[in-house]
CSV table of C-alpha atoms and ligand atoms in Angstrom, one decimal:
chain,number,residue,atom,x,y,z
R,54,MET,CA,78.3,-18.7,-87.3
R,55,ARG,CA,76.1,-16.1,-89.0
R,56,LYS,CA,78.0,-14.4,-91.8
R,57,LEU,CA,78.7,-10.6,-91.7
R,58,ILE,CA,79.0,-8.5,-94.8
R,59,ALA,CA,80.4,-5.0,-94.0
R,60,GLY,CA,80.5,-2.2,-96.5
R,61,ASN,CA,83.3,0.4,-96.2
R,62,TRP,CA,82.3,3.6,-98.0
R,63,LYS,CA,85.6,5.2,-97.2
R,64,MET,CA,85.7,8.9,-98.1
R,65,ASN,CA,82.6,8.7,-100.3
R,66,GLY,CA,79.1,9.9,-99.7
R,67,VAL,CA,77.0,12.9,-98.8
R,68,SER,CA,73.6,13.0,-97.3
R,69,ALA,CA,72.0,12.2,-100.8
R,70,SER,CA,74.0,8.9,-100.7
R,71,LEU,CA,71.7,7.6,-98.0
R,72,VAL,CA,69.3,6.8,-100.8
R,73,GLU,CA,71.8,4.0,-101.8
R,74,ALA,CA,71.4,2.4,-98.4
R,75,GLU,CA,67.6,2.7,-98.7
R,76,ARG,CA,67.8,1.0,-102.1
R,77,LEU,CA,69.9,-1.8,-100.5
R,78,MET,CA,67.3,-2.3,-97.7
R,79,ALA,CA,64.5,-2.5,-100.3
R,80,LEU,CA,66.3,-5.5,-101.8
R,81,PHE,CA,67.2,-7.1,-98.4
R,82,GLU,CA,65.9,-10.5,-97.2
R,83,PHE,CA,65.8,-10.7,-93.4
R,84,ALA,CA,67.1,-14.2,-93.0
R,85,GLY,CA,70.5,-13.5,-94.6
R,86,PRO,CA,73.8,-12.4,-93.2
R,87,GLU,CA,74.3,-9.5,-90.8
R,88,ILE,CA,74.8,-6.3,-92.8
R,89,VAL,CA,76.9,-3.3,-91.7
R,90,ILE,CA,77.6,-0.1,-93.6
R,91,CYS,CA,80.5,2.1,-92.4
R,92,PRO,CA,79.8,5.5,-94.1
R,93,PRO,CA,82.0,8.5,-93.6
R,94,ALA,CA,81.7,9.9,-90.1
R,95,THR,CA,79.5,12.8,-91.3
R,96,LEU,CA,76.8,10.2,-92.1
R,97,VAL,CA,76.9,7.9,-89.2
R,98,ALA,CA,74.2,9.6,-87.1
R,99,ALA,CA,71.9,10.2,-90.1
R,100,MET,CA,72.3,6.6,-91.3
R,101,ALA,CA,71.8,5.1,-87.8
R,102,ALA,CA,68.7,7.2,-87.3
R,103,ARG,CA,67.2,6.3,-90.6
R,104,PHE,CA,67.7,2.6,-90.1
R,105,ARG,CA,67.1,2.3,-86.4
R,106,GLY,CA,65.1,-0.9,-85.7
R,107,SER,CA,66.0,-2.3,-89.1
R,108,PRO,CA,68.6,-5.1,-89.8
R,109,LEU,CA,71.0,-2.6,-91.2
R,110,LEU,CA,73.7,-1.8,-88.7
R,111,VAL,CA,76.1,1.2,-88.9
R,112,GLY,CA,79.8,1.3,-88.2
R,113,GLY,CA,82.6,3.9,-88.0
R,114,GLN,CA,85.7,3.7,-90.2
R,115,ASP,CA,88.1,4.6,-87.4
R,116,CYS,CA,88.2,6.1,-83.9
R,117,HIS,CA,90.6,7.7,-81.5
R,118,ALA,CA,91.9,5.7,-78.6
R,119,GLN,CA,90.8,8.4,-76.0
R,120,PRO,CA,87.2,9.0,-75.1
R,121,SER,CA,87.5,12.8,-75.3
R,122,GLY,CA,90.1,15.5,-75.2
R,123,ALA,CA,92.3,17.8,-77.2
R,124,HIS,CA,92.5,15.8,-80.5
R,125,THR,CA,91.4,18.2,-83.2
R,126,GLY,CA,89.6,16.4,-86.1
R,127,ASP,CA,89.4,13.1,-84.3
R,128,ILE,CA,86.3,11.1,-83.3
R,129,SER,CA,86.1,8.9,-80.3
R,130,ALA,CA,84.5,5.5,-80.1
R,131,GLU,CA,82.1,6.9,-77.5
R,132,MET,CA,81.0,9.5,-80.1
R,133,LEU,CA,80.4,6.8,-82.7
R,134,LYS,CA,78.4,4.8,-80.2
R,135,ASP,CA,76.4,7.9,-79.3
R,136,ALA,CA,75.7,8.5,-83.0
R,137,GLY,CA,74.2,5.0,-83.3
R,138,ALA,CA,77.1,2.9,-84.5
R,139,SER,CA,77.5,-0.8,-83.5
R,140,TYR,CA,80.9,-1.5,-85.1
R,141,VAL,CA,84.1,0.3,-85.8
R,142,ILE,CA,86.8,-0.5,-88.4
R,143,VAL,CA,90.3,-0.1,-87.0
R,144,GLY,CA,93.7,-0.7,-88.6
R,145,HIS,CA,92.5,-0.4,-92.2
R,146,SER,CA,95.6,-0.5,-94.4
R,147,GLU,CA,94.8,3.0,-95.8
R,148,ARG,CA,95.0,4.3,-92.2
R,149,ARG,CA,98.1,2.2,-91.4
R,150,GLN,CA,99.8,3.7,-94.6
R,151,ASP,CA,98.3,7.2,-94.8
R,152,HIS,CA,98.4,7.9,-91.1
R,153,GLY,CA,101.3,5.8,-90.0
R,154,GLU,CA,99.3,3.8,-87.6
R,155,SER,CA,101.3,1.2,-85.7
R,156,ASP,CA,100.0,-2.1,-84.4
R,157,ALA,CA,100.0,-0.6,-80.9
R,158,ALA,CA,97.9,2.3,-82.1
R,159,VAL,CA,95.4,-0.1,-83.7
R,160,ARG,CA,95.2,-2.1,-80.6
R,161,ALA,CA,94.4,1.0,-78.5
R,162,LYS,CA,91.7,1.9,-81.0
R,163,ALA,CA,90.2,-1.6,-80.9
R,164,GLU,CA,90.2,-1.5,-77.1
R,165,ALA,CA,88.6,1.9,-77.2
R,166,GLY,CA,85.9,0.5,-79.5
R,167,ARG,CA,85.1,-2.2,-76.9
R,168,ARG,CA,85.2,0.3,-74.1
R,169,ALA,CA,82.4,2.2,-75.8
R,170,GLY,CA,80.3,-0.8,-76.6
R,171,LEU,CA,81.3,-1.2,-80.3
R,172,ALA,CA,82.6,-4.4,-81.9
R,173,PRO,CA,86.0,-3.6,-83.5
R,174,ILE,CA,86.7,-4.9,-87.0
R,175,VAL,CA,90.5,-5.2,-86.9
R,176,CYS,CA,92.1,-5.2,-90.4
R,177,VAL,CA,95.3,-7.1,-91.1
R,178,GLY,CA,97.1,-8.0,-94.4
R,179,GLU,CA,100.4,-8.1,-96.2
R,180,THR,CA,101.7,-5.9,-99.0
R,181,GLU,CA,102.5,-7.2,-102.4
R,182,SER,CA,106.2,-7.3,-101.8
R,183,GLU,CA,105.7,-9.1,-98.5
R,184,ARG,CA,103.6,-11.8,-100.3
R,185,ARG,CA,106.2,-12.1,-103.1
R,186,ALA,CA,108.8,-12.7,-100.5
R,187,GLY,CA,106.6,-15.4,-98.9
R,188,ARG,CA,106.3,-13.4,-95.7
R,189,GLU,CA,102.5,-13.1,-95.5
R,190,THR,CA,101.9,-15.3,-92.5
R,191,GLU,CA,104.9,-13.7,-90.7
R,192,VAL,CA,103.5,-10.2,-91.3
R,193,VAL,CA,99.8,-11.1,-90.5
R,194,GLY,CA,100.9,-13.0,-87.4
R,195,ARG,CA,102.8,-10.0,-86.2
R,196,GLN,CA,99.9,-7.7,-86.9
R,197,LEU,CA,97.5,-10.0,-85.0
R,198,GLU,CA,99.9,-10.2,-82.1
R,199,GLY,CA,100.2,-6.4,-81.9
R,200,SER,CA,96.8,-5.1,-82.9
R,201,LEU,CA,94.2,-7.4,-81.4
R,202,PRO,CA,92.5,-6.0,-78.3
R,203,ARG,CA,93.4,-7.8,-75.1
R,204,GLY,CA,91.0,-9.6,-72.8
R,205,PRO,CA,87.5,-10.9,-73.6
R,206,GLY,CA,85.0,-9.0,-75.7
R,207,PRO,CA,83.6,-8.7,-79.2
R,208,ILE,CA,86.0,-8.8,-82.1
R,209,VAL,CA,85.9,-9.3,-85.9
R,210,ILE,CA,89.1,-9.7,-87.9
R,211,ALA,CA,89.3,-8.7,-91.5
R,212,TYR,CA,92.1,-10.2,-93.6
R,213,GLU,CA,92.7,-7.7,-96.4
R,214,PRO,CA,95.8,-8.2,-98.5
R,215,VAL,CA,96.9,-4.6,-99.2
R,216,TRP,CA,97.6,-5.5,-102.9
R,217,ALA,CA,94.0,-6.7,-103.4
R,218,ILE,CA,92.3,-3.5,-102.1
R,219,GLY,CA,90.7,-1.6,-104.9
R,220,THR,CA,92.9,-3.3,-107.6
R,221,GLY,CA,90.6,-6.0,-108.9
R,222,LEU,CA,93.2,-8.6,-107.8
R,223,THR,CA,92.4,-11.3,-105.3
R,224,PRO,CA,94.5,-14.1,-103.8
R,225,THR,CA,93.6,-17.6,-105.0
R,226,PRO,CA,90.9,-19.4,-103.0
R,227,GLU,CA,93.7,-21.7,-101.7
R,228,ASP,CA,95.6,-18.7,-100.5
R,229,ILE,CA,92.6,-17.1,-98.8
R,230,ALA,CA,91.7,-20.4,-97.1
R,231,ALA,CA,95.3,-20.9,-96.0
R,232,MET,CA,95.5,-17.5,-94.4
R,233,HIS,CA,92.1,-17.8,-92.8
R,234,ALA,CA,93.1,-21.2,-91.3
R,235,PHE,CA,96.3,-19.5,-90.0
R,236,ILE,CA,94.3,-16.6,-88.4
R,237,ARG,CA,91.7,-19.0,-87.0
R,238,GLY,CA,94.6,-20.8,-85.2
R,239,ARG,CA,95.6,-17.5,-83.6
R,240,ALA,CA,92.2,-16.0,-82.9
R,241,GLY,CA,90.2,-19.0,-81.7
R,242,GLY,CA,86.9,-20.5,-82.7
R,243,GLY,CA,84.3,-17.8,-81.8
R,244,VAL,CA,85.8,-14.9,-83.8
R,245,ARG,CA,84.3,-13.9,-87.2
R,246,LEU,CA,86.9,-13.7,-89.9
R,247,LEU,CA,86.2,-11.6,-92.9
R,248,TYR,CA,88.0,-11.5,-96.2
R,249,GLY,CA,88.4,-8.1,-97.9
R,250,GLY,CA,90.0,-7.0,-101.1
R,251,SER,CA,88.2,-6.6,-104.5
R,252,VAL,CA,85.2,-8.7,-103.4
R,253,LYS,CA,82.6,-8.3,-106.3
R,254,PRO,CA,79.4,-10.0,-107.2
R,255,THR,CA,81.4,-12.2,-109.6
R,256,ASN,CA,83.8,-13.6,-107.1
R,257,ALA,CA,81.8,-13.4,-103.8
R,258,ARG,CA,80.2,-16.8,-103.8
R,259,ASP,CA,83.6,-18.6,-104.3
R,260,ILE,CA,85.2,-16.5,-101.6
R,261,LEU,CA,82.4,-16.5,-99.0
R,262,HIS,CA,82.0,-20.3,-98.9
R,263,LEU,CA,85.7,-21.0,-98.3
R,264,PRO,CA,86.4,-22.7,-94.9
R,265,GLU,CA,86.9,-20.2,-92.1
R,266,VAL,CA,85.6,-17.3,-94.2
R,267,ASN,CA,82.7,-15.8,-92.1
R,268,GLY,CA,82.0,-12.8,-94.3
R,269,ALA,CA,83.5,-10.0,-96.2
R,270,LEU,CA,84.6,-6.4,-95.9
R,271,VAL,CA,83.7,-4.7,-99.1
R,272,GLY,CA,84.9,-1.3,-100.4
R,273,GLY,CA,84.1,-0.2,-103.9
R,274,ALA,CA,81.2,-2.7,-104.5
R,275,SER,CA,79.5,-1.5,-101.3
R,276,LEU,CA,78.7,1.9,-102.9
R,277,LYS,CA,76.1,0.5,-105.3
R,278,ALA,CA,73.1,-1.1,-103.7
R,279,GLU,CA,72.7,-3.8,-106.4
R,280,GLU,CA,76.3,-4.9,-106.3
R,281,PHE,CA,76.4,-5.0,-102.5
R,282,HIS,CA,73.1,-6.9,-102.4
R,283,ALA,CA,74.5,-9.4,-104.9
R,284,ILE,CA,77.4,-10.0,-102.5
R,285,VAL,CA,75.0,-10.4,-99.6
R,286,ARG,CA,73.0,-12.9,-101.6
R,287,ALA,CA,76.2,-14.8,-102.4
R,288,ALA,CA,76.8,-15.4,-98.7
R,289,MET,CA,73.5,-17.2,-98.3
H,1648,PEP,C1,88.5,-2.1,-98.3
H,1648,PEP,O1,89.0,-1.0,-98.5
H,1648,PEP,O2,88.3,-2.5,-97.2
H,1648,PEP,C2,88.2,-2.9,-99.5
H,1648,PEP,C3,88.1,-4.2,-99.3
H,1648,PEP,O3,88.1,-2.3,-100.7
H,1648,PEP,P1,87.7,-2.9,-102.1
H,1648,PEP,O4,86.6,-3.9,-101.9
H,1648,PEP,O5,87.4,-1.8,-103.0
H,1648,PEP,O6,88.9,-3.7,-102.6
């Protein structure tokens, strides 16, 4: 399975930041993993236009479940598709926490992504207290059951332990491999499984070559072309 390295810029970036994506593409080797950058919504169209026809794909960071309507401030999957996106992240823990998104809401967004022709990247992961209590597979199993889109269609799953996001902490390689084996058992063979949470150039190689790890979802380190490129290289 071809690996996928997805960068999540979160609420970072203005039009001048597109230079960072250009610097990344200047470093890029074409035979490597698939690369996606999910910039803030304000940059999706500009980034997609700038890199149309290149190997760099663009994704949204969230979408509304409805295609259109009275939902002030929201963006539909159809709008992301129209802007040139190929992927959409749904169920990121920052959205589950900051916006109270339930598993059912995440599933509706993932299904909206498919409806619009986007591949949803569905995020799951336990909190620190859940892991300390030994409940990580129970929690992730419940999230998978409730958040994955129903029926056939594209899907990527990102295992992102909440306590590893932006903290510099990562699970042990054994713990990542065990969780990915668990998710693989639930999701089936054809689904790309990403690991996310403090992936850096220094740990990327160890993580990206674990069994059932088909790529990474990268936050902070995706903002700097050299760091993101080093992670892409580590996947090869
Ligand atoms: C993320 O937010 O998806 C993420 C993995 O962030 P970081 O790499 O900064 O931990």
